[in-house]
PDB file of C-alpha atoms in Angstrom:
ATOM      1  CA  UNK A   1     -19.388 -13.625  24.531  1.00 43.00           C
ATOM      2  CA  UNK A   2     -17.827 -11.275  27.028  1.00 57.00           C
ATOM      3  CA  UNK A   3     -18.318  -8.179  24.885  1.00 71.00           C
ATOM      4  CA  UNK A   4     -20.290  -5.620  26.838  1.00 82.00           C
ATOM      5  CA  UNK A   5     -23.252  -4.262  24.923  1.00 90.00           C
ATOM      6  CA  UNK A   6     -24.233  -0.817  26.151  1.00 92.00           C
ATOM      7  CA  UNK A   7     -28.045  -0.496  26.256  1.00 93.00           C
ATOM      8  CA  UNK A   8     -29.512   1.861  23.662  1.00 95.00           C
ATOM      9  CA  UNK A   9     -31.161   4.048  26.281  1.00 96.00           C
ATOM     10  CA  UNK A  10     -27.737   4.911  27.696  1.00 96.00           C
ATOM     11  CA  UNK A  11     -26.589   6.051  24.262  1.00 97.00           C
ATOM     12  CA  UNK A  12     -29.656   8.264  23.888  1.00 97.00           C
ATOM     13  CA  UNK A  13     -29.267   9.640  27.430  1.00 97.00           C
ATOM     14  CA  UNK A  14     -25.617  10.545  26.730  1.00 97.00           C
ATOM     15  CA  UNK A  15     -26.618  12.176  23.440  1.00 97.00           C
ATOM     16  CA  UNK A  16     -29.295  14.247  25.217  1.00 98.00           C
ATOM     17  CA  UNK A  17     -26.826  15.271  27.945  1.00 97.00           C
ATOM     18  CA  UNK A  18     -24.279  16.356  25.343  1.00 97.00           C
ATOM     19  CA  UNK A  19     -26.860  18.477  23.522  1.00 97.00           C
ATOM     20  CA  UNK A  20     -28.052  20.091  26.764  1.00 97.00           C
ATOM     21  CA  UNK A  21     -24.480  20.850  27.834  1.00 97.00           C
ATOM     22  CA  UNK A  22     -23.781  22.382  24.401  1.00 97.00           C
ATOM     23  CA  UNK A  23     -26.780  24.682  24.844  1.00 96.00           C
ATOM     24  CA  UNK A  24     -25.647  25.586  28.367  1.00 96.00           C
ATOM     25  CA  UNK A  25     -22.139  26.422  27.193  1.00 96.00           C
ATOM     26  CA  UNK A  26     -23.489  28.763  24.479  1.00 95.00           C
ATOM     27  CA  UNK A  27     -25.960  30.486  26.826  1.00 95.00           C
ATOM     28  CA  UNK A  28     -23.409  30.933  29.617  1.00 94.00           C
ATOM     29  CA  UNK A  29     -20.978  32.566  27.171  1.00 93.00           C
ATOM     30  CA  UNK A  30     -23.381  35.520  26.853  1.00 93.00           C
ATOM     31  CA  UNK A  31     -23.271  36.281  30.586  1.00 91.00           C
ATOM     32  CA  UNK A  32     -20.355  38.225  32.002  1.00 89.00           C
ATOM     33  CA  UNK A  33     -18.769  36.028  34.669  1.00 89.00           C
ATOM     34  CA  UNK A  34     -15.335  37.635  34.410  1.00 85.00           C
ATOM     35  CA  UNK A  35     -12.528  35.097  34.311  1.00 84.00           C
ATOM     36  CA  UNK A  36     -15.035  32.390  35.240  1.00 90.00           C
ATOM     37  CA  UNK A  37     -16.399  32.374  31.659  1.00 90.00           C
ATOM     38  CA  UNK A  38     -13.400  30.412  30.441  1.00 90.00           C
ATOM     39  CA  UNK A  39     -13.394  28.150  33.483  1.00 92.00           C
ATOM     40  CA  UNK A  40     -17.070  27.265  33.035  1.00 94.00           C
ATOM     41  CA  UNK A  41     -16.629  26.695  29.274  1.00 94.00           C
ATOM     42  CA  UNK A  42     -13.699  24.352  29.893  1.00 94.00           C
ATOM     43  CA  UNK A  43     -15.441  22.535  32.748  1.00 96.00           C
ATOM     44  CA  UNK A  44     -18.451  21.825  30.519  1.00 97.00           C
ATOM     45  CA  UNK A  45     -16.149  20.678  27.705  1.00 97.00           C
ATOM     46  CA  UNK A  46     -14.343  18.319  30.094  1.00 97.00           C
ATOM     47  CA  UNK A  47     -17.657  16.861  31.320  1.00 98.00           C
ATOM     48  CA  UNK A  48     -18.805  16.346  27.707  1.00 97.00           C
ATOM     49  CA  UNK A  49     -15.506  14.722  26.718  1.00 97.00           C
ATOM     50  CA  UNK A  50     -15.677  12.452  29.776  1.00 97.00           C
ATOM     51  CA  UNK A  51     -19.195  11.315  28.855  1.00 97.00           C
ATOM     52  CA  UNK A  52     -18.072  10.524  25.310  1.00 97.00           C
ATOM     53  CA  UNK A  53     -14.992   8.630  26.517  1.00 97.00           C
ATOM     54  CA  UNK A  54     -16.773   6.605  29.204  1.00 96.00           C
ATOM     55  CA  UNK A  55     -19.921   5.636  27.282  1.00 96.00           C
ATOM     56  CA  UNK A  56     -19.589   6.198  23.528  1.00 96.00           C
ATOM     57  CA  UNK A  57     -16.011   4.905  23.606  1.00 96.00           C
ATOM     58  CA  UNK A  58     -16.871   2.166  26.135  1.00 94.00           C
ATOM     59  CA  UNK A  59     -13.921   2.948  28.387  1.00 94.00           C
ATOM     60  CA  UNK A  60     -16.091   2.418  31.454  1.00 94.00           C
ATOM     61  CA  UNK A  61     -16.495  -1.208  30.365  1.00 93.00           C
ATOM     62  CA  UNK A  62     -12.909  -1.680  29.145  1.00 92.00           C
ATOM     63  CA  UNK A  63     -10.052  -3.600  30.796  1.00 93.00           C
ATOM     64  CA  UNK A  64      -7.879  -1.777  33.356  1.00 94.00           C
ATOM     65  CA  UNK A  65      -4.979  -1.632  30.919  1.00 95.00           C
ATOM     66  CA  UNK A  66      -7.056   0.400  28.457  1.00 95.00           C
ATOM     67  CA  UNK A  67      -8.221   2.705  31.259  1.00 96.00           C
ATOM     68  CA  UNK A  68      -4.595   3.239  32.250  1.00 96.00           C
ATOM     69  CA  UNK A  69      -3.603   4.229  28.692  1.00 96.00           C
ATOM     70  CA  UNK A  70      -6.560   6.628  28.447  1.00 96.00           C
ATOM     71  CA  UNK A  71      -5.796   8.256  31.798  1.00 96.00           C
ATOM     72  CA  UNK A  72      -2.095   8.361  30.934  1.00 95.00           C
ATOM     73  CA  UNK A  73      -2.642  10.172  27.656  1.00 95.00           C
ATOM     74  CA  UNK A  74      -4.565  12.977  29.363  1.00 95.00           C
ATOM     75  CA  UNK A  75      -2.138  13.062  32.288  1.00 96.00           C
ATOM     76  CA  UNK A  76       0.734  13.692  29.859  1.00 95.00           C
ATOM     77  CA  UNK A  77      -1.274  16.408  28.131  1.00 96.00           C
ATOM     78  CA  UNK A  78      -1.933  18.040  31.513  1.00 96.00           C
ATOM     79  CA  UNK A  79       1.791  17.948  32.309  1.00 96.00           C
ATOM     80  CA  UNK A  80       2.648  19.597  28.993  1.00 96.00           C
ATOM     81  CA  UNK A  81       0.035  22.337  29.387  1.00 95.00           C
ATOM     82  CA  UNK A  82       0.601  23.087  33.065  1.00 95.00           C
ATOM     83  CA  UNK A  83       4.386  23.152  33.117  1.00 95.00           C
ATOM     84  CA  UNK A  84       4.569  25.329  29.999  1.00 94.00           C
ATOM     85  CA  UNK A  85       2.039  27.765  31.473  1.00 92.00           C
ATOM     86  CA  UNK A  86       3.945  27.842  34.772  1.00 92.00           C
ATOM     87  CA  UNK A  87       6.820  29.231  32.739  1.00 91.00           C
ATOM     88  CA  UNK A  88       4.760  31.756  30.769  1.00 89.00           C
ATOM     89  CA  UNK A  89       2.731  33.196  33.635  1.00 85.00           C
ATOM     90  CA  UNK A  90       5.852  33.713  35.741  1.00 88.00           C
ATOM     91  CA  UNK A  91       7.831  35.665  33.129  1.00 85.00           C
ATOM     92  CA  UNK A  92       6.580  39.124  34.034  1.00 75.00           C
ATOM     93  CA  UNK A  93       8.477  39.272  37.328  1.00 65.00           C
TER      94      UNK A  93
ATOM     95  CA  UNK B   1       1.210 -25.860  21.824  1.00 45.00           C
ATOM     96  CA  UNK B   2      -0.997 -26.850  18.946  1.00 46.00           C
ATOM     97  CA  UNK B   3      -3.661 -28.333  21.204  1.00 47.00           C
ATOM     98  CA  UNK B   4      -4.361 -24.824  22.515  1.00 51.00           C
ATOM     99  CA  UNK B   5      -6.029 -24.149  19.212  1.00 50.00           C
ATOM    100  CA  UNK B   6      -8.772 -26.662  18.886  1.00 50.00           C
ATOM    101  CA  UNK B   7     -10.712 -27.438  15.758  1.00 50.00           C
ATOM    102  CA  UNK B   8     -13.454 -25.141  17.052  1.00 61.00           C
ATOM    103  CA  UNK B   9     -11.179 -22.125  16.806  1.00 69.00           C
ATOM    104  CA  UNK B  10     -12.924 -19.357  14.878  1.00 75.00           C
ATOM    105  CA  UNK B  11     -11.305 -18.405  11.581  1.00 77.00           C
ATOM    106  CA  UNK B  12     -11.031 -14.746  12.555  1.00 80.00           C
ATOM    107  CA  UNK B  13      -8.837 -15.526  15.581  1.00 84.00           C
ATOM    108  CA  UNK B  14      -5.238 -15.004  14.496  1.00 83.00           C
ATOM    109  CA  UNK B  15      -2.668 -17.459  15.841  1.00 82.00           C
ATOM    110  CA  UNK B  16      -0.842 -15.080  18.171  1.00 85.00           C
ATOM    111  CA  UNK B  17      -3.911 -14.524  20.345  1.00 87.00           C
ATOM    112  CA  UNK B  18      -5.276 -17.078  22.803  1.00 87.00           C
ATOM    113  CA  UNK B  19      -8.882 -15.974  22.690  1.00 86.00           C
ATOM    114  CA  UNK B  20     -11.223 -13.774  20.704  1.00 85.00           C
ATOM    115  CA  UNK B  21     -11.644 -11.532  23.775  1.00 86.00           C
ATOM    116  CA  UNK B  22      -7.893 -11.018  24.041  1.00 88.00           C
ATOM    117  CA  UNK B  23      -7.710 -10.201  20.335  1.00 89.00           C
ATOM    118  CA  UNK B  24     -10.543  -7.701  20.628  1.00 88.00           C
ATOM    119  CA  UNK B  25      -9.113  -6.016  23.737  1.00 90.00           C
ATOM    120  CA  UNK B  26      -5.711  -5.762  22.047  1.00 91.00           C
ATOM    121  CA  UNK B  27      -7.252  -4.050  19.029  1.00 92.00           C
ATOM    122  CA  UNK B  28      -8.964  -1.432  21.216  1.00 94.00           C
ATOM    123  CA  UNK B  29      -5.838  -0.940  23.307  1.00 95.00           C
ATOM    124  CA  UNK B  30      -3.754  -0.408  20.167  1.00 96.00           C
ATOM    125  CA  UNK B  31      -6.228   2.188  18.938  1.00 97.00           C
ATOM    126  CA  UNK B  32      -6.070   3.985  22.269  1.00 97.00           C
ATOM    127  CA  UNK B  33      -2.266   4.101  22.059  1.00 97.00           C
ATOM    128  CA  UNK B  34      -2.682   5.753  18.650  1.00 97.00           C
ATOM    129  CA  UNK B  35      -5.250   8.162  20.107  1.00 97.00           C
ATOM    130  CA  UNK B  36      -2.837   8.995  22.951  1.00 96.00           C
ATOM    131  CA  UNK B  37      -0.407  10.405  20.397  1.00 95.00           C
ATOM    132  CA  UNK B  38      -3.314  12.196  18.713  1.00 97.00           C
ATOM    133  CA  UNK B  39      -4.015  13.822  22.087  1.00 97.00           C
ATOM    134  CA  UNK B  40      -0.445  15.095  22.133  1.00 96.00           C
ATOM    135  CA  UNK B  41      -0.624  16.169  18.466  1.00 96.00           C
ATOM    136  CA  UNK B  42      -3.720  18.314  19.016  1.00 97.00           C
ATOM    137  CA  UNK B  43      -2.366  19.166  22.487  1.00 97.00           C
ATOM    138  CA  UNK B  44       0.522  21.034  20.880  1.00 96.00           C
ATOM    139  CA  UNK B  45      -1.929  23.297  19.065  1.00 97.00           C
ATOM    140  CA  UNK B  46      -4.053  23.775  22.181  1.00 97.00           C
ATOM    141  CA  UNK B  47      -0.879  24.756  24.014  1.00 97.00           C
ATOM    142  CA  UNK B  48       0.009  27.352  21.360  1.00 96.00           C
ATOM    143  CA  UNK B  49      -3.561  28.650  21.622  1.00 96.00           C
ATOM    144  CA  UNK B  50      -3.327  28.860  25.417  1.00 94.00           C
ATOM    145  CA  UNK B  51      -0.058  30.808  25.330  1.00 94.00           C
ATOM    146  CA  UNK B  52      -1.191  33.349  22.740  1.00 94.00           C
ATOM    147  CA  UNK B  53      -4.656  33.756  24.154  1.00 94.00           C
ATOM    148  CA  UNK B  54      -3.220  34.519  27.598  1.00 91.00           C
ATOM    149  CA  UNK B  55      -0.800  36.960  25.944  1.00 91.00           C
ATOM    150  CA  UNK B  56      -3.371  38.770  23.749  1.00 93.00           C
ATOM    151  CA  UNK B  57      -6.795  38.242  25.366  1.00 92.00           C
ATOM    152  CA  UNK B  58      -8.541  41.220  23.753  1.00 92.00           C
ATOM    153  CA  UNK B  59      -7.325  40.406  20.224  1.00 93.00           C
ATOM    154  CA  UNK B  60      -8.556  36.824  20.664  1.00 94.00           C
ATOM    155  CA  UNK B  61     -11.973  38.063  21.818  1.00 92.00           C
ATOM    156  CA  UNK B  62     -12.130  40.367  18.772  1.00 93.00           C
ATOM    157  CA  UNK B  63     -11.185  37.569  16.402  1.00 93.00           C
ATOM    158  CA  UNK B  64     -13.698  35.226  18.040  1.00 94.00           C
ATOM    159  CA  UNK B  65     -16.501  37.710  17.348  1.00 93.00           C
ATOM    160  CA  UNK B  66     -15.870  37.247  13.629  1.00 93.00           C
ATOM    161  CA  UNK B  67     -16.775  33.572  13.871  1.00 95.00           C
ATOM    162  CA  UNK B  68     -20.368  32.520  13.334  1.00 95.00           C
ATOM    163  CA  UNK B  69     -21.771  31.108  16.600  1.00 95.00           C
ATOM    164  CA  UNK B  70     -24.904  29.804  14.862  1.00 96.00           C
ATOM    165  CA  UNK B  71     -22.983  27.829  12.224  1.00 96.00           C
ATOM    166  CA  UNK B  72     -20.466  26.655  14.824  1.00 96.00           C
ATOM    167  CA  UNK B  73     -23.278  25.608  17.162  1.00 96.00           C
ATOM    168  CA  UNK B  74     -25.119  23.729  14.414  1.00 97.00           C
ATOM    169  CA  UNK B  75     -21.890  21.958  13.525  1.00 97.00           C
ATOM    170  CA  UNK B  76     -21.405  20.991  17.177  1.00 97.00           C
ATOM    171  CA  UNK B  77     -24.890  19.463  17.225  1.00 97.00           C
ATOM    172  CA  UNK B  78     -24.227  17.684  13.910  1.00 98.00           C
ATOM    173  CA  UNK B  79     -21.009  16.186  15.214  1.00 97.00           C
ATOM    174  CA  UNK B  80     -22.602  15.018  18.470  1.00 98.00           C
ATOM    175  CA  UNK B  81     -25.396  13.507  16.379  1.00 98.00           C
ATOM    176  CA  UNK B  82     -22.823  11.690  14.262  1.00 98.00           C
ATOM    177  CA  UNK B  83     -21.238  10.314  17.443  1.00 98.00           C
ATOM    178  CA  UNK B  84     -24.652   8.952  18.425  1.00 98.00           C
ATOM    179  CA  UNK B  85     -25.157   7.266  15.035  1.00 98.00           C
ATOM    180  CA  UNK B  86     -21.618   5.866  15.273  1.00 98.00           C
ATOM    181  CA  UNK B  87     -22.342   4.434  18.727  1.00 97.00           C
ATOM    182  CA  UNK B  88     -25.552   2.939  17.315  1.00 97.00           C
ATOM    183  CA  UNK B  89     -23.557   1.442  14.429  1.00 97.00           C
ATOM    184  CA  UNK B  90     -21.317  -0.344  16.947  1.00 96.00           C
ATOM    185  CA  UNK B  91     -24.455  -1.576  18.709  1.00 96.00           C
ATOM    186  CA  UNK B  92     -25.776  -2.860  15.375  1.00 96.00           C
ATOM    187  CA  UNK B  93     -22.508  -4.730  14.766  1.00 95.00           C
ATOM    188  CA  UNK B  94     -22.475  -6.190  18.291  1.00 94.00           C
ATOM    189  CA  UNK B  95     -26.025  -7.474  17.980  1.00 95.00           C
ATOM    190  CA  UNK B  96     -25.661  -8.705  14.403  1.00 94.00           C
ATOM    191  CA  UNK B  97     -28.147  -6.263  12.866  1.00 95.00           C
ATOM    192  CA  UNK B  98     -26.630  -5.691   9.469  1.00 95.00           C
ATOM    193  CA  UNK B  99     -29.293  -3.254   8.276  1.00 95.00           C
ATOM    194  CA  UNK B 100     -28.918  -1.085  11.357  1.00 96.00           C
ATOM    195  CA  UNK B 101     -25.119  -1.172  11.031  1.00 97.00           C
ATOM    196  CA  UNK B 102     -25.136  -0.062   7.396  1.00 97.00           C
ATOM    197  CA  UNK B 103     -27.820   2.569   7.965  1.00 97.00           C
ATOM    198  CA  UNK B 104     -26.046   4.066  10.996  1.00 98.00           C
ATOM    199  CA  UNK B 105     -22.699   4.147   9.183  1.00 98.00           C
ATOM    200  CA  UNK B 106     -24.390   5.920   6.265  1.00 98.00           C
ATOM    201  CA  UNK B 107     -25.973   8.415   8.673  1.00 98.00           C
ATOM    202  CA  UNK B 108     -22.585   9.019  10.303  1.00 98.00           C
ATOM    203  CA  UNK B 109     -21.064   9.710   6.899  1.00 98.00           C
ATOM    204  CA  UNK B 110     -23.906  12.031   5.886  1.00 98.00           C
ATOM    205  CA  UNK B 111     -23.561  14.028   9.117  1.00 98.00           C
ATOM    206  CA  UNK B 112     -19.781  14.162   8.652  1.00 98.00           C
ATOM    207  CA  UNK B 113     -20.257  15.545   5.137  1.00 98.00           C
ATOM    208  CA  UNK B 114     -22.801  18.080   6.423  1.00 98.00           C
ATOM    209  CA  UNK B 115     -20.243  19.243   9.000  1.00 98.00           C
ATOM    210  CA  UNK B 116     -17.599  19.706   6.301  1.00 98.00           C
ATOM    211  CA  UNK B 117     -20.087  21.541   4.073  1.00 97.00           C
ATOM    212  CA  UNK B 118     -20.882  24.057   6.808  1.00 97.00           C
ATOM    213  CA  UNK B 119     -17.166  24.367   7.564  1.00 97.00           C
ATOM    214  CA  UNK B 120     -16.550  25.191   3.891  1.00 97.00           C
ATOM    215  CA  UNK B 121     -19.221  27.916   4.034  1.00 96.00           C
ATOM    216  CA  UNK B 122     -17.507  29.381   7.119  1.00 96.00           C
ATOM    217  CA  UNK B 123     -14.097  29.280   5.445  1.00 95.00           C
ATOM    218  CA  UNK B 124     -15.582  31.036   2.444  1.00 95.00           C
ATOM    219  CA  UNK B 125     -16.920  33.833   4.682  1.00 94.00           C
ATOM    220  CA  UNK B 126     -13.433  34.287   6.085  1.00 92.00           C
ATOM    221  CA  UNK B 127     -12.050  34.444   2.555  1.00 91.00           C
ATOM    222  CA  UNK B 128     -14.544  37.131   1.570  1.00 90.00           C
ATOM    223  CA  UNK B 129     -13.790  39.087   4.783  1.00 88.00           C
ATOM    224  CA  UNK B 130     -10.017  38.829   4.127  1.00 89.00           C
ATOM    225  CA  UNK B 131      -9.495  36.985   7.416  1.00 91.00           C
ATOM    226  CA  UNK B 132      -7.304  34.172   6.097  1.00 90.00           C
ATOM    227  CA  UNK B 133      -3.709  34.718   7.271  1.00 91.00           C
ATOM    228  CA  UNK B 134      -1.288  34.912   4.377  1.00 85.00           C
ATOM    229  CA  UNK B 135      -4.065  35.484   1.836  1.00 84.00           C
ATOM    230  CA  UNK B 136      -4.324  39.282   1.694  1.00 83.00           C
ATOM    231  CA  UNK B 137      -5.223  39.316   5.387  1.00 87.00           C
ATOM    232  CA  UNK B 138      -6.515  42.700   6.357  1.00 86.00           C
ATOM    233  CA  UNK B 139      -7.972  43.753   9.667  1.00 86.00           C
ATOM    234  CA  UNK B 140      -8.446  47.332  10.832  1.00 86.00           C
ATOM    235  CA  UNK B 141      -7.398  48.573  14.246  1.00 84.00           C
ATOM    236  CA  UNK B 142      -4.380  48.298  16.502  1.00 88.00           C
ATOM    237  CA  UNK B 143      -4.895  44.577  17.214  1.00 88.00           C
ATOM    238  CA  UNK B 144      -4.638  43.492  13.559  1.00 89.00           C
ATOM    239  CA  UNK B 145      -1.469  41.433  13.917  1.00 91.00           C
ATOM    240  CA  UNK B 146      -2.715  39.569  16.956  1.00 93.00           C
ATOM    241  CA  UNK B 147      -6.123  38.969  15.386  1.00 94.00           C
ATOM    242  CA  UNK B 148      -4.201  37.419  12.498  1.00 94.00           C
ATOM    243  CA  UNK B 149      -2.513  35.166  15.053  1.00 95.00           C
ATOM    244  CA  UNK B 150      -5.947  34.102  16.287  1.00 95.00           C
ATOM    245  CA  UNK B 151      -7.048  33.262  12.762  1.00 95.00           C
ATOM    246  CA  UNK B 152      -3.796  31.402  12.139  1.00 95.00           C
ATOM    247  CA  UNK B 153      -4.607  29.169  15.092  1.00 97.00           C
ATOM    248  CA  UNK B 154      -8.266  28.954  14.032  1.00 97.00           C
ATOM    249  CA  UNK B 155      -7.346  27.659  10.586  1.00 96.00           C
ATOM    250  CA  UNK B 156      -4.599  25.345  11.859  1.00 97.00           C
ATOM    251  CA  UNK B 157      -6.834  23.759  14.493  1.00 97.00           C
ATOM    252  CA  UNK B 158     -10.104  23.540  12.556  1.00 97.00           C
ATOM    253  CA  UNK B 159      -8.145  22.591   9.413  1.00 97.00           C
ATOM    254  CA  UNK B 160      -6.421  19.647  11.130  1.00 98.00           C
ATOM    255  CA  UNK B 161      -9.760  18.692  12.646  1.00 98.00           C
ATOM    256  CA  UNK B 162     -11.417  18.831   9.204  1.00 97.00           C
ATOM    257  CA  UNK B 163      -8.609  16.710   7.744  1.00 98.00           C
ATOM    258  CA  UNK B 164      -9.371  14.072  10.390  1.00 98.00           C
ATOM    259  CA  UNK B 165     -13.023  14.224   9.341  1.00 98.00           C
ATOM    260  CA  UNK B 166     -12.075  13.723   5.671  1.00 98.00           C
ATOM    261  CA  UNK B 167      -9.946  10.698   6.593  1.00 98.00           C
ATOM    262  CA  UNK B 168     -12.823   9.369   8.713  1.00 98.00           C
ATOM    263  CA  UNK B 169     -15.291   9.721   5.851  1.00 98.00           C
ATOM    264  CA  UNK B 170     -12.899   7.934   3.472  1.00 98.00           C
ATOM    265  CA  UNK B 171     -12.632   5.060   5.968  1.00 98.00           C
ATOM    266  CA  UNK B 172     -16.425   5.012   6.278  1.00 97.00           C
ATOM    267  CA  UNK B 173     -16.781   4.372   2.529  1.00 97.00           C
ATOM    268  CA  UNK B 174     -14.650   1.266   2.961  1.00 97.00           C
ATOM    269  CA  UNK B 175     -16.441   0.122   6.137  1.00 97.00           C
ATOM    270  CA  UNK B 176     -19.916   0.632   4.662  1.00 97.00           C
ATOM    271  CA  UNK B 177     -18.919  -1.439   1.655  1.00 97.00           C
ATOM    272  CA  UNK B 178     -17.676  -4.287   3.882  1.00 96.00           C
ATOM    273  CA  UNK B 179     -20.693  -4.005   6.177  1.00 96.00           C
ATOM    274  CA  UNK B 180     -23.080  -4.358   3.229  1.00 95.00           C
ATOM    275  CA  UNK B 181     -21.311  -7.567   2.259  1.00 95.00           C
ATOM    276  CA  UNK B 182     -21.904  -8.908   5.757  1.00 93.00           C
ATOM    277  CA  UNK B 183     -18.263  -9.043   6.747  1.00 93.00           C
ATOM    278  CA  UNK B 184     -18.941  -8.034  10.351  1.00 94.00           C
ATOM    279  CA  UNK B 185     -20.540 -10.334  12.897  1.00 91.00           C
ATOM    280  CA  UNK B 186     -21.245 -10.101  16.646  1.00 90.00           C
ATOM    281  CA  UNK B 187     -18.051 -12.130  17.159  1.00 88.00           C
ATOM    282  CA  UNK B 188     -15.902 -10.149  14.746  1.00 89.00           C
ATOM    283  CA  UNK B 189     -16.353  -6.402  14.284  1.00 92.00           C
ATOM    284  CA  UNK B 190     -13.152  -4.829  15.614  1.00 93.00           C
ATOM    285  CA  UNK B 191     -12.944  -2.589  12.540  1.00 95.00           C
ATOM    286  CA  UNK B 192     -16.240  -0.955  13.466  1.00 96.00           C
ATOM    287  CA  UNK B 193     -15.402  -0.666  17.166  1.00 95.00           C
ATOM    288  CA  UNK B 194     -11.980   0.855  16.439  1.00 96.00           C
ATOM    289  CA  UNK B 195     -13.262   3.235  13.814  1.00 98.00           C
ATOM    290  CA  UNK B 196     -15.871   4.340  16.370  1.00 97.00           C
ATOM    291  CA  UNK B 197     -13.057   5.245  18.784  1.00 97.00           C
ATOM    292  CA  UNK B 198     -11.455   7.380  16.078  1.00 98.00           C
ATOM    293  CA  UNK B 199     -14.712   9.118  15.188  1.00 98.00           C
ATOM    294  CA  UNK B 200     -15.576   9.867  18.833  1.00 98.00           C
ATOM    295  CA  UNK B 201     -12.072  11.226  19.386  1.00 98.00           C
ATOM    296  CA  UNK B 202     -12.529  13.677  16.514  1.00 98.00           C
ATOM    297  CA  UNK B 203     -15.823  14.691  18.145  1.00 97.00           C
ATOM    298  CA  UNK B 204     -14.015  15.338  21.441  1.00 98.00           C
ATOM    299  CA  UNK B 205     -11.496  17.616  19.729  1.00 98.00           C
ATOM    300  CA  UNK B 206     -14.401  19.694  18.400  1.00 97.00           C
ATOM    301  CA  UNK B 207     -16.055  19.748  21.842  1.00 97.00           C
ATOM    302  CA  UNK B 208     -13.013  21.759  22.987  1.00 97.00           C
ATOM    303  CA  UNK B 209     -12.515  23.761  19.792  1.00 97.00           C
ATOM    304  CA  UNK B 210     -16.057  25.132  19.759  1.00 97.00           C
ATOM    305  CA  UNK B 211     -16.037  27.038  23.089  1.00 96.00           C
ATOM    306  CA  UNK B 212     -12.352  27.999  22.817  1.00 96.00           C
ATOM    307  CA  UNK B 213     -12.636  29.493  19.330  1.00 96.00           C
ATOM    308  CA  UNK B 214     -16.257  30.640  18.981  1.00 95.00           C
ATOM    309  CA  UNK B 215     -17.319  31.706  22.463  1.00 93.00           C
ATOM    310  CA  UNK B 216     -14.581  34.008  23.777  1.00 90.00           C
ATOM    311  CA  UNK B 217     -15.893  37.196  25.353  1.00 81.00           C
ATOM    312  CA  UNK B 218     -19.341  36.845  23.787  1.00 84.00           C
ATOM    313  CA  UNK B 219     -20.983  38.781  26.650  1.00 81.00           C
ATOM    314  CA  UNK B 220     -19.102  41.892  25.549  1.00 76.00           C
ATOM    315  CA  UNK B 221     -21.487  42.154  22.593  1.00 61.00           C
ATOM    316  CA  UNK B 222     -19.440  43.808  19.885  1.00 50.00           C
ATOM    317  CA  UNK B 223     -15.943  42.966  18.800  1.00 44.00           C
ATOM    318  CA  UNK B 224     -14.441  45.701  16.724  1.00 41.00           C
ATOM    319  CA  UNK B 225     -15.404  46.238  13.105  1.00 38.00           C
ATOM    320  CA  UNK B 226     -17.812  43.655  11.794  1.00 39.00           C
TER     321      UNK B 226
END
């Protein structure tokens, strides 16, 4: 069968990475990095989400059409967030 | 036309698909289309959060200090653990290990219930502290109204997330029952695969909710009256 079976050790490695990144995100929150606190927190969250999507959700091993839908959904979200914020941050002129 | 479907055609291949692979890929693709609209559904709430947090940063930091980082952190670990057991359940289905499949689905459900239990304890704390908007909300200090806004978003976002968990657990009851009966095989287990996508998606939502709600301005130490 053509179904791709992800080896168990990959699942455990992803789980360990997610737990480590969770610890990092909590620890970093207690250091004052100024505006970078939010940036770092979001960067870590994006890395964690990407690991889940690629390996737990098998997108890395999925057909191109599925990859396109996945990328598209987040692209549309990015458009919604960024264009709305472009409006809000430019209102104080 | 009819010779395309030979006598060897598996019973679980419906007539409008050419092959089992095509059927399986279509099922996953369909689930991802559903998840794409879920991204936009939760995206709307993240957008509201983004706008109000950028408008009232200090009130959001104050509100965040009233959330329990330990309970939130434990819940994050529980949810990541449940994603692991869900991934292992899919592995069990793919390799035809019925015992592993059932056990991992049960573990996923138990972890999901543990998450909801801790969430209920947190909600109860907010009730006792009068931090539930619309339910005798009371918060001292000049930022009270905007802290209420933070808690409005907190309950809307974690509440919708919890509702997704409840739906997931209800689906798990059904899947575990079918798995015990041996309905899923290495050739046919799209239900498990697709449910896994849903469960991991709910995990991803929490991966963003946890730092955005619980960890704002933690380095500042105190956050108003606590």
